[in-house]
Coordinates of C-alpha atoms and ligand atoms in Angstrom, one line a residue:
X3 CA -145.7 83.2 58.0
X4 CA -142.4 83.9 59.6
X5 CA -139.1 81.9 59.2
X6 CA -139.8 79.6 62.1
X7 CA -143.4 78.8 60.9
X8 CA -142.1 78.1 57.4
X9 CA -139.3 75.7 58.6
X10 CA -141.7 73.8 60.8
X11 CA -144.2 73.6 58.0
X12 CA -141.5 72.3 55.6
X13 CA -140.6 69.7 58.2
X14 CA -144.3 68.6 58.7
X15 CA -144.8 68.0 54.9
X16 CA -141.5 66.0 54.8
X17 CA -139.5 68.5 52.8
X18 CA -136.8 68.4 55.5
X19 CA -135.9 64.9 56.8
X20 CA -133.4 63.5 59.1
X21 CA -131.9 60.0 58.9
X22 CA -129.2 58.2 57.0
X23 CA -129.2 59.0 53.3
X24 CA -126.8 57.5 50.8
X25 CA -125.9 59.8 48.0
X26 CA -125.1 59.0 44.4
X27 CA -121.5 59.6 45.2
X28 CA -121.5 56.9 47.9
X29 CA -121.2 59.4 50.6
X30 CA -123.8 59.7 53.4
X31 CA -125.7 62.6 54.8
X32 CA -127.9 62.9 57.8
X33 CA -130.3 65.6 56.4
X34 CA -132.3 65.6 53.3
X35 CA -134.0 68.7 51.9
X36 CA -136.5 68.2 49.1
X37 CA -138.5 71.3 48.3
X38 CA -140.1 69.9 45.1
X39 CA -143.2 68.8 46.9
X40 CA -143.9 72.4 48.0
X41 CA -146.1 72.7 44.8
X42 CA -148.7 70.5 46.5
X43 CA -149.1 73.1 49.2
X44 CA -150.1 76.5 47.7
X45 CA -150.1 78.3 51.0
X46 CA -146.5 77.2 51.6
X47 CA -145.5 78.2 48.2
X48 CA -147.0 81.6 48.7
X49 CA -145.2 82.0 52.0
X50 CA -141.9 81.1 50.4
X51 CA -142.5 83.7 47.7
X52 CA -143.4 86.3 50.2
X53 CA -140.3 85.7 52.3
X54 CA -138.0 85.9 49.3
X55 CA -139.8 89.1 48.2
X56 CA -139.0 90.7 51.5
X57 CA -135.4 89.9 51.0
X58 CA -135.0 91.6 47.6
X59 CA -137.2 94.6 48.1
X60 CA -134.3 97.0 47.7
X61 CA -132.9 95.3 44.6
X62 CA -133.3 96.7 41.1
X63 CA -134.8 94.3 38.5
X64 CA -137.1 94.2 35.6
X65 CA -137.7 90.4 35.5
X66 CA -137.3 87.2 37.5
X67 CA -135.7 84.0 36.4
X68 CA -136.1 80.8 38.5
X69 CA -133.5 78.1 38.3
X70 CA -135.3 74.9 37.1
X71 CA -137.1 73.0 38.4
X72 CA -137.8 73.6 42.1
X73 CA -137.4 77.4 41.9
X74 CA -139.7 77.8 38.8
X75 CA -143.0 77.7 40.7
X76 CA -141.5 80.0 43.4
X77 CA -140.5 82.6 40.7
X78 CA -144.0 82.2 39.1
X79 CA -145.7 82.9 42.3
X80 CA -143.5 86.1 42.9
X81 CA -144.2 87.2 39.4
X82 CA -148.0 86.8 39.7
X83 CA -148.1 88.5 43.1
X84 CA -146.1 91.5 42.1
X85 CA -146.7 91.7 38.4
X86 CA -143.0 91.3 37.5
X87 CA -142.4 89.5 34.1
X88 CA -140.5 86.2 34.1
X89 CA -137.8 84.7 32.0
X90 CA -137.0 81.0 31.8
X91 CA -133.6 79.6 31.0
X92 CA -133.7 76.3 29.1
X93 CA -131.4 73.7 30.6
X94 CA -130.7 72.2 27.1
X95 CA -130.9 74.2 23.9
X96 CA -133.8 73.2 21.7
X97 CA -132.5 71.5 18.6
X98 CA -135.5 72.7 16.6
X99 CA -137.4 76.0 16.2
X100 CA -136.0 79.1 17.7
X101 CA -133.0 77.5 19.4
X102 CA -133.3 80.2 22.1
X103 CA -131.7 79.5 25.5
X104 CA -133.8 82.2 27.2
X105 CA -137.6 82.2 26.8
X106 CA -139.7 85.3 27.4
X107 CA -139.5 88.9 26.2
X108 CA -136.5 91.0 27.2
X109 CA -134.4 94.0 26.2
X110 CA -130.6 94.2 26.3
X111 CA -129.4 96.0 29.4
X112 CA -132.5 95.2 31.5
X113 CA -131.9 93.7 35.0
X114 CA -133.0 90.2 35.9
X115 CA -133.2 88.7 39.5
X116 CA -132.3 85.0 39.8
X117 CA -134.4 82.8 42.2
X118 CA -133.0 79.5 43.6
X119 CA -134.3 77.1 46.3
X120 CA -131.1 75.7 48.0
X121 CA -127.6 76.9 47.3
X122 CA -124.5 74.9 47.9
X123 CA -121.6 76.1 45.7
X124 CA -123.7 78.6 43.7
X125 CA -122.9 76.7 40.5
X126 CA -126.5 76.6 39.1
X127 CA -126.9 80.3 39.7
X128 CA -123.6 81.1 38.0
X129 CA -124.6 79.0 35.0
X130 CA -128.0 80.6 34.7
X131 CA -126.5 84.1 35.0
X132 CA -123.9 83.3 32.3
X133 CA -126.7 82.4 29.8
X134 CA -128.7 85.5 30.7
X135 CA -125.7 87.7 30.4
X136 CA -124.9 86.2 27.0
X137 CA -128.2 87.7 25.8
X138 CA -127.2 91.2 27.2
X139 CA -129.3 90.9 30.4
X140 CA -127.7 92.3 33.6
X141 CA -127.4 90.2 36.7
X142 CA -126.5 91.6 40.1
X143 CA -128.6 89.7 42.6
X144 CA -130.0 86.3 43.5
X145 CA -132.7 85.4 46.0
X146 CA -132.3 82.1 47.7
X147 CA -134.5 80.2 50.2
X148 CA -131.8 78.1 52.0
X149 CA -128.1 78.8 52.0
X150 CA -126.2 75.6 53.0
X151 CA -123.3 77.9 54.0
X152 CA -120.8 75.9 51.9
X153 CA -119.2 78.6 49.8
X154 CA -122.1 79.6 47.5
X155 CA -122.2 83.2 48.9
X156 CA -118.4 83.6 48.4
X157 CA -118.4 82.1 44.9
X158 CA -121.2 84.4 43.9
X159 CA -119.5 87.4 45.4
X160 CA -116.4 86.7 43.4
X161 CA -118.6 86.9 40.3
X162 CA -120.0 90.2 41.7
X163 CA -123.5 88.7 42.3
X164 CA -125.1 89.4 45.7
X165 CA -126.9 86.5 47.3
X166 CA -129.9 87.2 49.5
X167 CA -130.9 84.1 51.5
X168 CA -134.1 83.9 53.5
X169 CA -132.6 81.1 55.7
X170 CA -129.2 79.5 56.4
X171 CA -128.9 75.8 57.2
X172 CA -127.7 76.8 60.8
X173 CA -131.0 78.7 61.3
X174 CA -133.0 75.8 60.0
X175 CA -131.3 73.4 62.5
X176 CA -131.8 75.9 65.3
X177 CA -135.5 76.4 64.6
X178 CA -136.2 72.6 64.5
X179 CA -134.1 72.0 67.5
X180 CA -136.2 74.6 69.4
X181 CA -139.4 73.1 68.3
X182 CA -141.2 70.2 70.0
X183 CA -141.8 68.5 66.7
X184 CA -138.7 66.4 66.4
X185 CA -138.1 62.9 67.8
X186 CA -135.2 62.1 70.2
X187 CA -133.3 60.4 67.4
X188 CA -133.7 63.5 65.2
X189 CA -132.5 65.7 68.1
X190 CA -129.4 63.6 68.4
X191 CA -128.7 64.1 64.7
X192 CA -129.2 67.9 64.9
X193 CA -127.0 68.1 68.0
X194 CA -124.2 66.2 66.3
X195 CA -124.4 68.4 63.3
X196 CA -124.5 71.6 65.3
X197 CA -121.6 70.4 67.5
X198 CA -119.5 69.6 64.5
X199 CA -120.3 73.1 63.1
X200 CA -119.4 74.9 66.3
X201 CA -116.3 72.8 67.0
X202 CA -114.7 73.3 63.6
X203 CA -117.1 75.6 61.9
X204 CA -119.0 74.4 58.9
X205 CA -116.7 73.5 56.1
X206 CA -116.2 75.8 53.1
X207 CA -114.6 74.5 49.9
X208 CA -111.0 75.4 49.5
X209 CA -111.7 77.7 46.6
X210 CA -114.3 79.6 48.6
X211 CA -111.8 80.1 51.4
X212 CA -109.4 81.8 49.0
X213 CA -111.6 84.9 49.0
X214 CA -111.0 85.4 52.7
X215 CA -107.2 85.1 52.6
X216 CA -105.0 88.2 53.1
X217 CA -101.9 86.2 52.2
X218 CA -101.6 85.9 48.5
X219 CA -99.8 82.5 48.6
X220 CA -102.6 80.9 50.7
X221 CA -105.1 82.1 48.1
X222 CA -102.9 80.5 45.3
X223 CA -102.6 77.3 47.4
X224 CA -106.3 76.9 47.9
X225 CA -107.0 77.3 44.2
X226 CA -104.1 74.9 43.4
X227 CA -105.6 72.3 45.8
X228 CA -109.0 72.6 44.2
X229 CA -107.6 72.3 40.6
X230 CA -105.3 69.4 41.4
X231 CA -107.8 67.7 43.7
X232 CA -105.0 67.2 46.2
X233 CA -104.6 68.1 49.9
X234 CA -101.5 66.0 50.3
X235 CA -98.1 67.4 51.3
X236 CA -95.1 65.1 50.9
X237 CA -92.5 65.3 53.7
X238 CA -89.5 64.4 51.5
X239 CA -87.2 63.4 54.3
X240 CA -84.3 62.0 52.3
X241 CA -80.6 62.8 52.7
X242 CA -79.2 63.0 49.2
X243 CA -79.9 65.7 46.7
X244 CA -80.6 63.4 43.7
X245 CA -83.0 61.3 45.9
X246 CA -84.9 64.5 46.7
X247 CA -85.2 65.5 43.1
X248 CA -86.2 62.0 41.9
X249 CA -88.9 61.8 44.6
X250 CA -90.2 65.3 43.8
X251 CA -90.4 64.4 40.1
X252 CA -92.1 61.1 40.7
X253 CA -94.7 62.2 43.3
X254 CA -95.0 65.8 42.1
X255 CA -98.3 65.2 40.2
X256 CA -100.0 63.9 43.3
X257 CA -99.2 66.7 45.8
X258 CA -100.0 70.3 46.5
X259 CA -96.9 70.9 48.7
X260 CA -93.4 69.4 49.0
X261 CA -91.9 69.8 52.4
X262 CA -88.2 69.7 52.8
X263 CA -85.6 69.6 55.7
X264 CA -82.9 71.1 53.6
X265 CA -80.3 70.8 56.5
X266 CA -80.5 66.9 56.3
X267 CA -79.2 66.9 52.8
X268 CA -75.6 65.7 52.9
X269 CA -74.5 66.9 49.4
X270 CA -76.3 70.3 49.3
X271 CA -75.5 72.8 46.5
X272 CA -77.5 75.8 45.5
X273 CA -78.2 74.0 42.2
X274 CA -80.4 71.6 44.2
X275 CA -82.9 74.2 45.2
X276 CA -82.9 75.7 41.6
X277 CA -83.8 72.3 40.2
X278 CA -86.4 71.8 42.9
X279 CA -88.1 75.1 41.8
X280 CA -88.1 73.9 38.2
X281 CA -89.9 70.7 39.4
X282 CA -92.4 72.8 41.4
X283 CA -93.2 74.7 38.3
X284 CA -93.5 71.6 36.2
X285 CA -95.8 69.7 38.6
X286 CA -97.5 72.8 40.2
X287 CA -96.7 72.3 43.9
X288 CA -95.4 74.8 46.5
X289 CA -92.2 74.2 48.4
X290 CA -92.3 74.3 52.2
X291 CA -89.0 74.3 54.1
X292 CA -89.8 72.9 57.5
X293 CA -87.1 75.1 59.2
X294 CA -89.0 75.8 62.5
X295 CA -87.4 79.1 63.2
X296 CA -87.3 80.0 66.9
X297 CA -85.1 83.0 67.7
X298 CA -85.2 86.8 68.0
X299 CA -86.5 88.7 64.9
X300 CA -83.0 89.9 63.9
X301 CA -81.5 86.4 63.9
X302 CA -84.3 84.6 62.2
X303 CA -84.2 87.2 59.4
X304 CA -80.5 86.4 58.8
X305 CA -81.2 82.7 59.0
X306 CA -84.1 83.0 56.6
X307 CA -82.3 85.1 53.9
X308 CA -78.7 84.2 54.3
X309 CA -76.4 81.4 55.4
X310 CA -75.6 78.7 52.8
X311 CA -79.3 77.9 52.2
X312 CA -80.8 81.3 51.3
X313 CA -84.2 79.8 52.2
X314 CA -86.2 82.9 51.3
X315 CA -85.0 82.7 47.7
X316 CA -86.6 79.3 47.0
X317 CA -89.0 78.2 49.7
X318 CA -92.6 79.4 49.2
X319 CA -93.5 78.5 52.7
X320 CA -91.6 78.4 56.0
X321 CA -92.7 77.7 59.5
X322 CA -91.7 79.0 63.0
X323 CA -92.3 78.3 66.6
X324 CA -94.3 81.1 68.2
X325 CA -92.2 80.9 71.4
X326 CA -90.0 84.0 70.8
X327 CA -93.2 86.1 70.3
X328 CA -94.5 88.7 67.9
X329 CA -91.4 90.5 66.8
X330 CA -89.9 87.3 65.5
X331 CA -92.7 87.1 63.0
X332 CA -92.1 90.7 62.1
X333 CA -88.4 89.8 61.4
X334 CA -89.4 87.0 59.1
X335 CA -92.1 89.1 57.4
X336 CA -89.5 91.8 56.6
X337 CA -87.6 89.2 54.5
X338 CA -90.5 87.1 53.2
X339 CA -93.2 89.6 52.2
X340 CA -91.2 91.2 49.5
X341 CA -90.8 87.8 47.9
X342 CA -94.5 87.0 48.3
X343 CA -93.8 84.2 50.8
X344 CA -95.9 82.7 53.6
X345 CA -95.4 81.5 57.1
X346 CA -97.0 78.7 59.1
X347 CA -96.9 79.1 62.9
X348 CA -96.4 76.0 64.9
X349 CA -99.5 75.8 67.1
X350 CA -99.5 72.1 68.0
X351 CA -97.1 69.2 67.5
X352 CA -97.6 65.5 66.8
X353 CA -94.9 64.3 69.2
X354 CA -95.8 62.6 72.4
X355 CA -95.6 64.7 75.6
X356 CA -94.7 67.9 73.8
X357 CA -94.9 71.1 75.7
X358 CA -97.3 73.0 73.5
X359 CA -100.3 73.6 75.9
X360 CA -103.8 74.7 74.9
X361 CA -102.9 78.2 76.1
X362 CA -99.8 78.3 74.0
X363 CA -101.9 77.2 71.0
X364 CA -104.4 80.0 71.6
X365 CA -101.7 82.6 71.9
X366 CA -100.2 81.4 68.7
X367 CA -103.5 82.0 66.9
X368 CA -103.5 85.5 68.4
X369 CA -100.0 86.2 67.0
X370 CA -101.2 85.1 63.6
X371 CA -104.0 87.6 63.6
X372 CA -101.4 90.4 63.9
X373 CA -99.8 89.4 60.6
X374 CA -102.5 88.2 58.2
X375 CA -100.5 89.4 55.2
X376 CA -97.7 87.1 56.0
X377 CA -99.1 84.2 58.1
X378 CA -100.9 81.6 56.1
X379 CA -102.1 79.5 59.0
X380 CA -100.8 76.8 61.3
X381 CA -99.0 73.5 61.7
X382 CA -101.5 71.9 64.0
X383 CA -103.3 68.7 64.7
X384 CA -106.7 70.3 64.1
X385 CA -108.6 73.3 63.0
X386 CA -108.2 76.1 65.6
X387 CA -110.5 78.9 64.6
X388 CA -113.7 79.6 62.6
X389 CA -111.9 82.2 60.6
X390 CA -111.7 80.8 57.1
X391 CA -108.5 82.6 56.0
X392 CA -106.1 80.2 57.9
X393 CA -104.9 77.0 56.4
X394 CA -104.1 74.0 58.7
X395 CA -101.4 71.5 57.8
X396 CA -101.2 68.4 59.9
X397 CA -98.0 66.3 60.2
X398 CA -97.9 62.8 61.8
X399 CA -100.3 61.2 59.3
X400 CA -100.1 57.5 58.4
X401 CA -102.6 54.9 57.3
X402 CA -101.6 52.7 60.1
X403 CA -101.4 54.7 63.3
X404 CA -98.7 52.9 65.3
X405 CA -96.2 55.8 65.7
X406 CA -92.4 55.3 65.9
X407 CA -89.9 54.6 68.7
X408 CA -89.0 58.3 69.0
X409 CA -92.3 59.8 70.0
X410 CA -94.0 60.3 66.7
X411 CA -97.8 59.8 67.0
X412 CA -100.0 59.3 64.0
X413 CA -103.5 59.9 62.9
X414 CA -105.1 58.7 59.7
X415 CA -106.0 61.0 56.8
X416 CA -109.7 60.7 57.7
X417 CA -109.1 61.6 61.3
X418 CA -107.0 64.7 60.3
X419 CA -109.3 66.0 57.6
X420 CA -112.8 64.8 58.6
X421 CA -112.7 64.6 62.4
X422 CA -110.2 67.3 63.2
X423 CA -111.0 69.8 60.4
X424 CA -107.5 70.1 59.1
X425 CA -106.8 71.1 55.5
X426 CA -103.6 69.4 54.4
X427 CA -102.1 66.1 55.4
X428 CA -98.3 66.0 55.7
X429 CA -97.0 62.5 55.0
X430 CA -93.4 61.4 55.2
X431 CA -92.4 57.8 55.8
X432 CA -95.9 56.5 54.8
X433 CA -94.8 57.5 51.3
X434 CA -91.0 57.7 51.3
X435 CA -90.4 54.3 52.9
X436 CA -93.2 52.5 50.9
X437 CA -92.1 49.8 48.4
X438 CA -93.7 51.9 45.7
X439 CA -93.8 55.6 46.8
X440 CA -95.9 56.7 43.8
X441 CA -98.6 54.1 44.6
X442 CA -98.5 55.1 48.2
X443 CA -98.8 58.8 47.4
X444 CA -101.9 58.1 45.2
X445 CA -103.4 56.2 48.1
X446 CA -102.8 59.0 50.6
X447 CA -104.0 61.6 48.0
X448 CA -107.3 59.7 47.5
X449 CA -107.8 59.1 51.2
X450 CA -107.2 62.9 52.0
X451 CA -109.4 64.1 49.1
X452 CA -112.3 61.8 49.8
X453 CA -112.2 62.8 53.5
X454 CA -112.4 66.4 52.4
X455 CA -115.3 65.8 50.0
X456 CA -117.2 63.9 52.7
X457 CA -116.7 66.8 55.1
X458 CA -118.5 69.1 52.6
X459 CA -121.6 66.9 52.4
X460 CA -123.5 67.2 55.6
X461 CA -126.9 67.7 54.0
X462 CA -128.4 66.2 50.9
X463 CA -130.8 67.8 48.4
X464 CA -132.7 66.4 45.4
X465 CA -129.8 67.5 43.2
X466 CA -127.5 65.0 45.0
X467 CA -129.9 62.2 43.9
X468 CA -130.4 60.1 47.0
X469 CA -130.4 56.4 46.4
Ligands
5BU526 P1 -93.4 61.1 59.1 O1 -92.3 60.3 58.4 O2 -94.7 61.2 58.3 O3 -93.5 60.8 60.6 O4 -92.7 62.6 59.0 C1 -93.3 63.7 59.6 C2 -92.6 65.0 59.1 O5 -93.3 66.1 59.7 C3 -91.2 65.1 59.6 O6 -90.5 65.8 58.6 C4 -91.3 66.0 60.9 O7 -90.1 66.7 61.0 C5 -92.5 66.8 60.6 N1 -93.2 67.2 61.8 C6 -93.9 66.2 62.6 O8 -93.8 65.1 62.4 N2 -94.6 66.6 63.7 C7 -94.7 67.9 64.0 O9 -95.4 68.3 65.0 C8 -94.1 68.9 63.2 C9 -93.4 68.5 62.1 BR1 -94.2 70.6 63.6

């Protein structure tokens, strides 16, 4: 049985379904993969075992360990067909008898191959590997039937485990779409999912994106966002130093980035940026000076390092218009790289009738590619490339989308993150001018984070527990 026959067989027995599924978390998903019923179809189980065996032929292992429950019969089938011993990892430790976590006979130093049915983040494989390694067993590879392409491979790579997947979710969708089995309604669902994936690429979790970043600060920011569960940047557009510090201290726990316009502060002293750095340490956020550099390389370097603001000495992140071209970025990089800073290029703006055309946006992305060590990503209204190393920060975000009298145009957090594939929402007046800025920041943070979590869930499996 080849991949295509397997996928269509899985569809026929109802192991892959399309529709509207509500998950335990309250989110919804339009595909549901349930491989548990495969045990009722021995031919199919054998086909899965054979496909996985083909994938791991060149790996070195002395035993197999299936992740309970769905992968247990698959591992058993491989074990029987190829006479390879099996190990089983208990999910809970027995509170009587041997208290062993790992059942089966093994020697320290022997290699075990982990088998899993569907991989999302790779968490179950990592947990299984940890228990096996605790017993002195070596883990280097895992065989997987379907990779949901949501960061599992990257997370496993970080732990030095190699994942061998028989199928990706994209392949499953393609095979079904090419078949004549599906209904019109199902075709619509598949097309929508595929379009979403090609427009903005499928979404990887922030922490998985970190492994693609060549700029160290982006890596740090992705981890920070995951740990803090925040994709909110506060645009702290106030005009007095103390006001800025009070706001940063109050809202600091809710945000991943604090954006400043240091040149609108009326009473600026260098002490202000020192205190801001202390608050950034205290609350774990990065400082982004929204300076929008736009001059020749030599001048922007002087503006970045010198003057009265010494921006390079305190701002983790800066931004620049790409208008002056490549060498301007080189000028900023000369000053910024030695301090481990990062640059966001302005690829799109939120203001009405701005002059940043699609061609300009495309050329901006091309400039970024020349400086991956310094450029973190873009200020944009949406995700611009399938390359996971770039971060996208979107200004012009408000819960009510009325805009202002000077050309600002707003989108909601859901539109920015979910529909446009952006990573960070930048909110100014929505928080700063609220009656209670902290309460407003919490509201934006929740909206932004929930939109991100929803964007990760495009397919449900049994582990999501469908209502
Ligand atoms: P608001 O109060 O949320 O509208 O503030 C938006 C902030 O983002 C403000 O500091 C602008 O200078 C900044 N901004 C923007 O609004 N639109 C853009 O395209 C860019 C920056 Br670039």
